[in-house]
């Protein structure tokens, strides 16, 4: 009985063992999911994961919408109406994408506010803060370029106002306005340009920035709340009182035993 059960478990785990032996992905995934984190974290630390989830929802619903949307001034609005009224579940997918854009941006602001208030932008996490700022700018650009795509009166005139605001910037303002419009005014090239930026350029940039952002989060660890006894930025990254370094190594470079809930570097 025990032998049969062991054999069944080996058969189930064989694909994972095969993949791990050849790629190491299983071990990397296990490290990502079962990292040591501060013992006093709370729900505020989930804002980053919520923002990532919102981006994935936007990406998946955007792919579905791209299958039916036509980026042309004569057919754009009609294709939106077709998605909403004729395509099965189209109203739901479009609604998720439309309102999900606002949720995505709101969550980004909340996440950055939490990082600022918790002091998680301090050494050694300054680079991650810069990546977060770039992600916020890219997310806002995604919302701006996507707003024109329905090609109705609201989206058209809102885009006119947005481009005119960009055009008032010193030095580069007129160039930016002309680049976004594809000319001196909004025309048939504008919607295709906005569509390509919205669907290709910015999603790829955001995905790359998120990858780097997550890598630094995993490498540097999660910060403790400011009310923690060992809050982020409360002390330098130097040898501790027991002679161990910040990574738990002893004076001779050997690793010393670590507690079950270990605080990451900097808090």
PDB file of C-alpha atoms in Angstrom:
ATOM      1  CA  UNK A   1       0.000   0.000   0.000  1.00  0.00           C
ATOM      2  CA  UNK A   2       2.752   2.438   1.005  1.00  0.00           C
ATOM      3  CA  UNK A   3       4.807   1.438  -2.027  1.00  0.00           C
ATOM      4  CA  UNK A   4       1.886   2.076  -4.394  1.00  0.00           C
ATOM      5  CA  UNK A   5       1.242   5.470  -2.801  1.00  0.00           C
ATOM      6  CA  UNK A   6       4.923   6.400  -3.129  1.00  0.00           C
ATOM      7  CA  UNK A   7       4.917   5.324  -6.772  1.00  0.00           C
ATOM      8  CA  UNK A   8       1.829   7.449  -7.469  1.00  0.00           C
ATOM      9  CA  UNK A   9       3.463  10.492  -5.869  1.00  0.00           C
ATOM     10  CA  UNK A  10       6.589   9.968  -7.962  1.00  0.00           C
ATOM     11  CA  UNK A  11       4.482   9.830 -11.118  1.00  0.00           C
ATOM     12  CA  UNK A  12       2.731  13.082 -10.202  1.00  0.00           C
ATOM     13  CA  UNK A  13       5.969  14.882  -9.342  1.00  0.00           C
ATOM     14  CA  UNK A  14       7.929  13.549 -12.322  1.00  0.00           C
ATOM     15  CA  UNK A  15       7.024  16.456 -14.677  1.00  0.00           C
ATOM     16  CA  UNK A  16       8.074  18.985 -12.022  1.00  0.00           C
ATOM     17  CA  UNK A  17      11.321  17.104 -11.352  1.00  0.00           C
ATOM     18  CA  UNK A  18      11.985  16.936 -15.100  1.00  0.00           C
ATOM     19  CA  UNK A  19      11.425  20.680 -15.484  1.00  0.00           C
ATOM     20  CA  UNK A  20      13.504  21.553 -12.418  1.00  0.00           C
ATOM     21  CA  UNK A  21      16.451  19.430 -13.536  1.00  0.00           C
ATOM     22  CA  UNK A  22      16.593  21.156 -16.914  1.00  0.00           C
ATOM     23  CA  UNK A  23      15.613  24.740 -16.111  1.00  0.00           C
ATOM     24  CA  UNK A  24      15.669  25.430 -12.373  1.00  0.00           C
ATOM     25  CA  UNK A  25      12.322  27.232 -12.689  1.00  0.00           C
ATOM     26  CA  UNK A  26      10.670  25.254  -9.924  1.00  0.00           C
ATOM     27  CA  UNK A  27      13.326  26.232  -7.407  1.00  0.00           C
ATOM     28  CA  UNK A  28      13.155  29.862  -8.502  1.00  0.00           C
ATOM     29  CA  UNK A  29       9.359  29.866  -8.165  1.00  0.00           C
ATOM     30  CA  UNK A  30       9.602  28.254  -4.728  1.00  0.00           C
ATOM     31  CA  UNK A  31      12.116  30.894  -3.650  1.00  0.00           C
ATOM     32  CA  UNK A  32       9.823  33.664  -4.929  1.00  0.00           C
ATOM     33  CA  UNK A  33       6.733  32.332  -3.148  1.00  0.00           C
ATOM     34  CA  UNK A  34       8.309  31.184   0.129  1.00  0.00           C
ATOM     35  CA  UNK A  35      10.741  34.001   0.952  1.00  0.00           C
ATOM     36  CA  UNK A  36      11.375  35.196   4.497  1.00  0.00           C
ATOM     37  CA  UNK A  37       9.470  38.421   5.185  1.00  0.00           C
ATOM     38  CA  UNK A  38       9.181  40.636   8.286  1.00  0.00           C
ATOM     39  CA  UNK A  39       6.858  39.158  10.891  1.00  0.00           C
ATOM     40  CA  UNK A  40       4.916  42.401  11.419  1.00  0.00           C
ATOM     41  CA  UNK A  41       3.836  43.213   7.853  1.00  0.00           C
ATOM     42  CA  UNK A  42       0.181  44.023   7.202  1.00  0.00           C
ATOM     43  CA  UNK A  43      -2.347  44.470   4.404  1.00  0.00           C
ATOM     44  CA  UNK A  44      -0.663  47.662   3.179  1.00  0.00           C
ATOM     45  CA  UNK A  45       2.076  45.471   1.696  1.00  0.00           C
ATOM     46  CA  UNK A  46      -0.465  43.862  -0.653  1.00  0.00           C
ATOM     47  CA  UNK A  47      -0.962  47.070  -2.658  1.00  0.00           C
ATOM     48  CA  UNK A  48       1.945  46.173  -4.934  1.00  0.00           C
ATOM     49  CA  UNK A  49       0.501  42.741  -5.705  1.00  0.00           C
ATOM     50  CA  UNK A  50      -2.923  44.312  -6.256  1.00  0.00           C
ATOM     51  CA  UNK A  51      -1.399  46.740  -8.762  1.00  0.00           C
ATOM     52  CA  UNK A  52       0.288  43.854 -10.580  1.00  0.00           C
ATOM     53  CA  UNK A  53      -3.021  41.979 -10.687  1.00  0.00           C
ATOM     54  CA  UNK A  54      -4.755  45.051 -12.139  1.00  0.00           C
ATOM     55  CA  UNK A  55      -2.081  45.281 -14.854  1.00  0.00           C
ATOM     56  CA  UNK A  56      -2.539  41.614 -15.759  1.00  0.00           C
ATOM     57  CA  UNK A  57      -6.304  42.147 -16.022  1.00  0.00           C
ATOM     58  CA  UNK A  58      -5.720  45.150 -18.282  1.00  0.00           C
ATOM     59  CA  UNK A  59      -3.307  43.181 -20.467  1.00  0.00           C
ATOM     60  CA  UNK A  60      -5.614  40.173 -20.850  1.00  0.00           C
ATOM     61  CA  UNK A  61      -8.762  42.213 -21.554  1.00  0.00           C
ATOM     62  CA  UNK A  62      -6.788  44.443 -23.926  1.00  0.00           C
ATOM     63  CA  UNK A  63      -5.721  41.426 -25.971  1.00  0.00           C
ATOM     64  CA  UNK A  64      -9.367  40.365 -26.337  1.00  0.00           C
ATOM     65  CA  UNK A  65     -10.452  43.875 -27.346  1.00  0.00           C
ATOM     66  CA  UNK A  66      -7.630  44.113 -29.903  1.00  0.00           C
ATOM     67  CA  UNK A  67      -9.127  41.135 -31.751  1.00  0.00           C
ATOM     68  CA  UNK A  68     -12.208  43.199 -32.657  1.00  0.00           C
ATOM     69  CA  UNK A  69     -11.109  46.834 -32.502  1.00  0.00           C
ATOM     70  CA  UNK A  70     -10.306  48.690 -35.765  1.00  0.00           C
ATOM     71  CA  UNK A  71      -7.944  51.681 -35.313  1.00  0.00           C
ATOM     72  CA  UNK A  72      -9.393  53.772 -38.125  1.00  0.00           C
ATOM     73  CA  UNK A  73     -11.432  57.000 -37.815  1.00  0.00           C
ATOM     74  CA  UNK A  74     -14.248  55.634 -39.985  1.00  0.00           C
ATOM     75  CA  UNK A  75     -14.627  52.304 -38.176  1.00  0.00           C
ATOM     76  CA  UNK A  76     -13.233  52.803 -34.632  1.00  0.00           C
ATOM     77  CA  UNK A  77     -16.491  53.901 -33.007  1.00  0.00           C
ATOM     78  CA  UNK A  78     -18.502  51.262 -34.887  1.00  0.00           C
ATOM     79  CA  UNK A  79     -16.077  48.535 -33.755  1.00  0.00           C
ATOM     80  CA  UNK A  80     -16.509  49.654 -30.138  1.00  0.00           C
ATOM     81  CA  UNK A  81     -20.285  49.422 -30.516  1.00  0.00           C
ATOM     82  CA  UNK A  82     -19.888  45.999 -32.103  1.00  0.00           C
ATOM     83  CA  UNK A  83     -17.789  44.807 -29.157  1.00  0.00           C
ATOM     84  CA  UNK A  84     -20.293  46.158 -26.642  1.00  0.00           C
ATOM     85  CA  UNK A  85     -23.526  45.045 -28.303  1.00  0.00           C
ATOM     86  CA  UNK A  86     -22.751  42.069 -30.563  1.00  0.00           C
ATOM     87  CA  UNK A  87     -19.718  40.162 -29.284  1.00  0.00           C
ATOM     88  CA  UNK A  88     -20.547  37.587 -26.608  1.00  0.00           C
ATOM     89  CA  UNK A  89     -19.320  38.943 -23.271  1.00  0.00           C
ATOM     90  CA  UNK A  90     -17.903  41.989 -25.034  1.00  0.00           C
ATOM     91  CA  UNK A  91     -19.693  44.420 -22.730  1.00  0.00           C
ATOM     92  CA  UNK A  92     -18.081  42.729 -19.745  1.00  0.00           C
ATOM     93  CA  UNK A  93     -14.571  42.679 -21.220  1.00  0.00           C
ATOM     94  CA  UNK A  94     -14.819  46.299 -22.320  1.00  0.00           C
ATOM     95  CA  UNK A  95     -16.214  47.348 -18.943  1.00  0.00           C
ATOM     96  CA  UNK A  96     -13.397  45.557 -17.122  1.00  0.00           C
ATOM     97  CA  UNK A  97     -10.828  47.266 -19.341  1.00  0.00           C
ATOM     98  CA  UNK A  98     -12.441  50.701 -19.090  1.00  0.00           C
ATOM     99  CA  UNK A  99     -12.909  50.783 -15.325  1.00  0.00           C
ATOM    100  CA  UNK A 100      -9.840  48.638 -14.689  1.00  0.00           C
ATOM    101  CA  UNK A 101      -7.688  51.437 -16.100  1.00  0.00           C
ATOM    102  CA  UNK A 102      -8.848  53.746 -13.312  1.00  0.00           C
ATOM    103  CA  UNK A 103      -8.345  51.011 -10.722  1.00  0.00           C
ATOM    104  CA  UNK A 104      -4.810  50.379 -12.025  1.00  0.00           C
ATOM    105  CA  UNK A 105      -3.806  54.044 -11.744  1.00  0.00           C
ATOM    106  CA  UNK A 106      -5.432  54.476  -8.317  1.00  0.00           C
ATOM    107  CA  UNK A 107      -3.611  51.404  -6.995  1.00  0.00           C
ATOM    108  CA  UNK A 108      -0.298  52.718  -8.332  1.00  0.00           C
ATOM    109  CA  UNK A 109      -0.756  55.968  -6.417  1.00  0.00           C
ATOM    110  CA  UNK A 110      -1.766  54.100  -3.258  1.00  0.00           C
ATOM    111  CA  UNK A 111       1.221  51.766  -3.569  1.00  0.00           C
ATOM    112  CA  UNK A 112       3.667  54.646  -4.043  1.00  0.00           C
ATOM    113  CA  UNK A 113       2.077  56.496  -1.127  1.00  0.00           C
ATOM    114  CA  UNK A 114       2.561  53.451   1.080  1.00  0.00           C
ATOM    115  CA  UNK A 115       6.199  53.139  -0.031  1.00  0.00           C
ATOM    116  CA  UNK A 116       6.819  56.823   0.751  1.00  0.00           C
ATOM    117  CA  UNK A 117       5.110  56.779   4.150  1.00  0.00           C
ATOM    118  CA  UNK A 118       6.844  53.530   5.166  1.00  0.00           C
ATOM    119  CA  UNK A 119      10.248  54.866   4.117  1.00  0.00           C
ATOM    120  CA  UNK A 120      10.733  51.993   1.664  1.00  0.00           C
ATOM    121  CA  UNK A 121      12.400  54.317  -0.851  1.00  0.00           C
ATOM    122  CA  UNK A 122      15.493  54.742   1.325  1.00  0.00           C
ATOM    123  CA  UNK A 123      18.836  52.977   1.025  1.00  0.00           C
ATOM    124  CA  UNK A 124      19.285  50.446  -0.468  1.00  0.00           C
ATOM    125  CA  UNK A 125      15.990  50.676  -2.376  1.00  0.00           C
ATOM    126  CA  UNK A 126      16.436  53.977  -4.229  1.00  0.00           C
ATOM    127  CA  UNK A 127      16.661  52.267  -7.639  1.00  0.00           C
ATOM    128  CA  UNK A 128      13.384  50.454  -7.013  1.00  0.00           C
ATOM    129  CA  UNK A 129      11.738  53.795  -6.198  1.00  0.00           C
ATOM    130  CA  UNK A 130      12.990  55.202  -9.531  1.00  0.00           C
ATOM    131  CA  UNK A 131      11.562  52.186 -11.347  1.00  0.00           C
ATOM    132  CA  UNK A 132       8.266  52.765  -9.561  1.00  0.00           C
ATOM    133  CA  UNK A 133       8.182  56.388 -10.735  1.00  0.00           C
ATOM    134  CA  UNK A 134       8.826  55.229 -14.314  1.00  0.00           C
ATOM    135  CA  UNK A 135       6.009  52.695 -13.951  1.00  0.00           C
ATOM    136  CA  UNK A 136       3.652  55.429 -12.754  1.00  0.00           C
ATOM    137  CA  UNK A 137       4.514  57.649 -15.731  1.00  0.00           C
ATOM    138  CA  UNK A 138       4.088  54.711 -18.117  1.00  0.00           C
ATOM    139  CA  UNK A 139       0.735  53.825 -16.553  1.00  0.00           C
ATOM    140  CA  UNK A 140      -0.512  57.397 -16.935  1.00  0.00           C
ATOM    141  CA  UNK A 141       0.643  57.380 -20.560  1.00  0.00           C
ATOM    142  CA  UNK A 142      -1.264  54.136 -21.109  1.00  0.00           C
ATOM    143  CA  UNK A 143      -4.428  55.752 -19.811  1.00  0.00           C
ATOM    144  CA  UNK A 144      -3.927  58.830 -21.980  1.00  0.00           C
ATOM    145  CA  UNK A 145      -3.254  56.930 -25.217  1.00  0.00           C
ATOM    146  CA  UNK A 146      -6.141  54.547 -24.605  1.00  0.00           C
ATOM    147  CA  UNK A 147      -8.651  57.324 -23.946  1.00  0.00           C
ATOM    148  CA  UNK A 148      -8.759  58.368 -27.617  1.00  0.00           C
ATOM    149  CA  UNK A 149      -9.428  54.905 -29.031  1.00  0.00           C
ATOM    150  CA  UNK A 150     -13.266  54.904 -28.720  1.00  0.00           C
ATOM    151  CA  UNK A 151     -13.164  57.928 -31.077  1.00  0.00           C
ATOM    152  CA  UNK A 152     -16.279  59.638 -29.696  1.00  0.00           C
ATOM    153  CA  UNK A 153     -16.785  63.302 -28.849  1.00  0.00           C
ATOM    154  CA  UNK A 154     -15.591  62.927 -25.255  1.00  0.00           C
ATOM    155  CA  UNK A 155     -12.389  61.077 -26.115  1.00  0.00           C
ATOM    156  CA  UNK A 156     -11.618  63.352 -29.085  1.00  0.00           C
ATOM    157  CA  UNK A 157     -11.862  66.658 -27.238  1.00  0.00           C
ATOM    158  CA  UNK A 158     -10.211  65.291 -24.089  1.00  0.00           C
ATOM    159  CA  UNK A 159      -7.254  64.239 -26.252  1.00  0.00           C
ATOM    160  CA  UNK A 160      -7.171  67.684 -27.873  1.00  0.00           C
ATOM    161  CA  UNK A 161      -6.893  69.249 -24.415  1.00  0.00           C
ATOM    162  CA  UNK A 162      -4.225  66.759 -23.323  1.00  0.00           C
ATOM    163  CA  UNK A 163      -2.085  67.278 -26.419  1.00  0.00           C
ATOM    164  CA  UNK A 164      -2.383  71.064 -26.125  1.00  0.00           C
ATOM    165  CA  UNK A 165      -1.217  70.830 -22.519  1.00  0.00           C
ATOM    166  CA  UNK A 166       1.798  68.797 -23.603  1.00  0.00           C
ATOM    167  CA  UNK A 167       2.451  71.319 -26.348  1.00  0.00           C
ATOM    168  CA  UNK A 168       2.909  74.130 -23.809  1.00  0.00           C
ATOM    169  CA  UNK A 169       5.945  72.432 -22.250  1.00  0.00           C
ATOM    170  CA  UNK A 170       9.199  74.365 -22.806  1.00  0.00           C
ATOM    171  CA  UNK A 171      11.557  73.301 -25.596  1.00  0.00           C
ATOM    172  CA  UNK A 172      10.144  69.825 -26.311  1.00  0.00           C
ATOM    173  CA  UNK A 173       6.455  70.712 -26.014  1.00  0.00           C
ATOM    174  CA  UNK A 174       5.738  71.493 -29.685  1.00  0.00           C
ATOM    175  CA  UNK A 175       7.704  68.433 -30.820  1.00  0.00           C
ATOM    176  CA  UNK A 176       5.786  66.168 -28.429  1.00  0.00           C
ATOM    177  CA  UNK A 177       2.444  67.550 -29.603  1.00  0.00           C
ATOM    178  CA  UNK A 178       3.320  67.083 -33.262  1.00  0.00           C
ATOM    179  CA  UNK A 179       4.657  63.589 -32.619  1.00  0.00           C
ATOM    180  CA  UNK A 180       1.493  62.499 -30.792  1.00  0.00           C
ATOM    181  CA  UNK A 181      -0.823  63.977 -33.427  1.00  0.00           C
ATOM    182  CA  UNK A 182       1.164  62.796 -36.413  1.00  0.00           C
ATOM    183  CA  UNK A 183       0.912  66.337 -37.761  1.00  0.00           C
ATOM    184  CA  UNK A 184      -0.331  69.761 -36.735  1.00  0.00           C
ATOM    185  CA  UNK A 185      -3.791  68.531 -35.731  1.00  0.00           C
ATOM    186  CA  UNK A 186      -5.566  65.278 -34.826  1.00  0.00           C
ATOM    187  CA  UNK A 187      -6.094  63.245 -37.978  1.00  0.00           C
ATOM    188  CA  UNK A 188      -6.364  59.661 -39.213  1.00  0.00           C
ATOM    189  CA  UNK A 189      -2.722  59.017 -38.338  1.00  0.00           C
ATOM    190  CA  UNK A 190      -3.282  60.066 -34.709  1.00  0.00           C
ATOM    191  CA  UNK A 191      -5.530  57.170 -33.762  1.00  0.00           C
ATOM    192  CA  UNK A 192      -3.246  54.546 -35.336  1.00  0.00           C
ATOM    193  CA  UNK A 193      -0.254  56.150 -33.598  1.00  0.00           C
ATOM    194  CA  UNK A 194      -2.027  56.159 -30.240  1.00  0.00           C
ATOM    195  CA  UNK A 195      -3.108  52.544 -30.810  1.00  0.00           C
ATOM    196  CA  UNK A 196       0.417  51.330 -31.558  1.00  0.00           C
ATOM    197  CA  UNK A 197       1.823  53.151 -28.517  1.00  0.00           C
ATOM    198  CA  UNK A 198      -1.022  51.865 -26.319  1.00  0.00           C
ATOM    199  CA  UNK A 199      -0.839  48.252 -27.517  1.00  0.00           C
ATOM    200  CA  UNK A 200       2.851  47.694 -28.269  1.00  0.00           C
ATOM    201  CA  UNK A 201       5.295  50.258 -26.905  1.00  0.00           C
ATOM    202  CA  UNK A 202       3.962  50.964 -23.419  1.00  0.00           C
ATOM    203  CA  UNK A 203       2.867  47.404 -22.439  1.00  0.00           C
ATOM    204  CA  UNK A 204       6.308  46.050 -23.341  1.00  0.00           C
ATOM    205  CA  UNK A 205       7.988  48.866 -21.394  1.00  0.00           C
ATOM    206  CA  UNK A 206       5.728  48.316 -18.376  1.00  0.00           C
ATOM    207  CA  UNK A 207       6.318  44.550 -18.426  1.00  0.00           C
ATOM    208  CA  UNK A 208      10.091  45.090 -18.483  1.00  0.00           C
ATOM    209  CA  UNK A 209       9.959  47.632 -15.656  1.00  0.00           C
ATOM    210  CA  UNK A 210       7.749  45.318 -13.570  1.00  0.00           C
ATOM    211  CA  UNK A 211      10.248  42.485 -14.066  1.00  0.00           C
ATOM    212  CA  UNK A 212      13.114  44.652 -12.806  1.00  0.00           C
ATOM    213  CA  UNK A 213      10.918  45.974  -9.988  1.00  0.00           C
ATOM    214  CA  UNK A 214      10.047  42.477  -8.772  1.00  0.00           C
ATOM    215  CA  UNK A 215      13.671  41.356  -9.038  1.00  0.00           C
ATOM    216  CA  UNK A 216      14.767  44.161  -6.726  1.00  0.00           C
ATOM    217  CA  UNK A 217      11.911  43.456  -4.312  1.00  0.00           C
ATOM    218  CA  UNK A 218      13.020  39.816  -4.092  1.00  0.00           C
ATOM    219  CA  UNK A 219      16.693  40.720  -3.821  1.00  0.00           C
ATOM    220  CA  UNK A 220      16.340  43.451  -1.184  1.00  0.00           C
ATOM    221  CA  UNK A 221      13.351  42.062   0.712  1.00  0.00           C
ATOM    222  CA  UNK A 222      10.175  43.618   2.071  1.00  0.00           C
ATOM    223  CA  UNK A 223      10.394  46.585   4.439  1.00  0.00           C
ATOM    224  CA  UNK A 224       8.847  46.626   7.877  1.00  0.00           C
ATOM    225  CA  UNK A 225       6.182  49.191   8.850  1.00  0.00           C
ATOM    226  CA  UNK A 226       7.516  52.419  10.428  1.00  0.00           C
ATOM    227  CA  UNK A 227       6.111  51.413  13.834  1.00  0.00           C
ATOM    228  CA  UNK A 228       8.201  48.244  13.820  1.00  0.00           C
ATOM    229  CA  UNK A 229      11.052  47.957  16.311  1.00  0.00           C
ATOM    230  CA  UNK A 230      13.339  47.304  13.355  1.00  0.00           C
ATOM    231  CA  UNK A 231      11.807  49.700  10.815  1.00  0.00           C
ATOM    232  CA  UNK A 232      13.366  50.295   7.427  1.00  0.00           C
ATOM    233  CA  UNK A 233      16.291  52.698   7.482  1.00  0.00           C
ATOM    234  CA  UNK A 234      16.753  52.432  11.248  1.00  0.00           C
ATOM    235  CA  UNK A 235      20.381  51.485  10.965  1.00  0.00           C
ATOM    236  CA  UNK A 236      23.270  51.055   8.517  1.00  0.00           C
ATOM    237  CA  UNK A 237      23.987  47.825   6.701  1.00  0.00           C
ATOM    238  CA  UNK A 238      26.981  46.831   8.764  1.00  0.00           C
ATOM    239  CA  UNK A 239      28.146  44.026  11.033  1.00  0.00           C
ATOM    240  CA  UNK A 240      25.676  43.262  13.803  1.00  0.00           C
ATOM    241  CA  UNK A 241      26.481  43.058  17.491  1.00  0.00           C
ATOM    242  CA  UNK A 242      27.108  39.306  17.289  1.00  0.00           C
ATOM    243  CA  UNK A 243      29.733  39.763  14.583  1.00  0.00           C
ATOM    244  CA  UNK A 244      27.515  38.683  11.699  1.00  0.00           C
ATOM    245  CA  UNK A 245      27.242  40.682   8.510  1.00  0.00           C
ATOM    246  CA  UNK A 246      23.982  41.939   6.999  1.00  0.00           C
ATOM    247  CA  UNK A 247      23.565  38.693   5.067  1.00  0.00           C
ATOM    248  CA  UNK A 248      24.114  36.559   8.154  1.00  0.00           C
ATOM    249  CA  UNK A 249      27.738  35.708   7.388  1.00  0.00           C
ATOM    250  CA  UNK A 250      30.315  35.493  10.131  1.00  0.00           C
ATOM    251  CA  UNK A 251      33.694  37.250  10.290  1.00  0.00           C
ATOM    252  CA  UNK A 252      35.273  34.456   8.247  1.00  0.00           C
ATOM    253  CA  UNK A 253      32.555  34.596   5.569  1.00  0.00           C
ATOM    254  CA  UNK A 254      30.693  31.489   6.758  1.00  0.00           C
ATOM    255  CA  UNK A 255      26.905  31.597   7.054  1.00  0.00           C
ATOM    256  CA  UNK A 256      25.479  31.570  10.568  1.00  0.00           C
ATOM    257  CA  UNK A 257      22.065  30.110  11.449  1.00  0.00           C
ATOM    258  CA  UNK A 258      19.147  32.459  10.769  1.00  0.00           C
ATOM    259  CA  UNK A 259      15.833  32.757  12.617  1.00  0.00           C
ATOM    260  CA  UNK A 260      12.616  31.534  11.025  1.00  0.00           C
ATOM    261  CA  UNK A 261      11.335  35.063  10.423  1.00  0.00           C
ATOM    262  CA  UNK A 262      14.379  37.000   9.321  1.00  0.00           C
ATOM    263  CA  UNK A 263      14.276  40.705   8.596  1.00  0.00           C
ATOM    264  CA  UNK A 264      15.708  41.724   5.273  1.00  0.00           C
ATOM    265  CA  UNK A 265      18.501  44.235   4.808  1.00  0.00           C
ATOM    266  CA  UNK A 266      17.496  47.747   5.756  1.00  0.00           C
ATOM    267  CA  UNK A 267      14.459  46.665   7.759  1.00  0.00           C
TER     268      UNK A 267
END
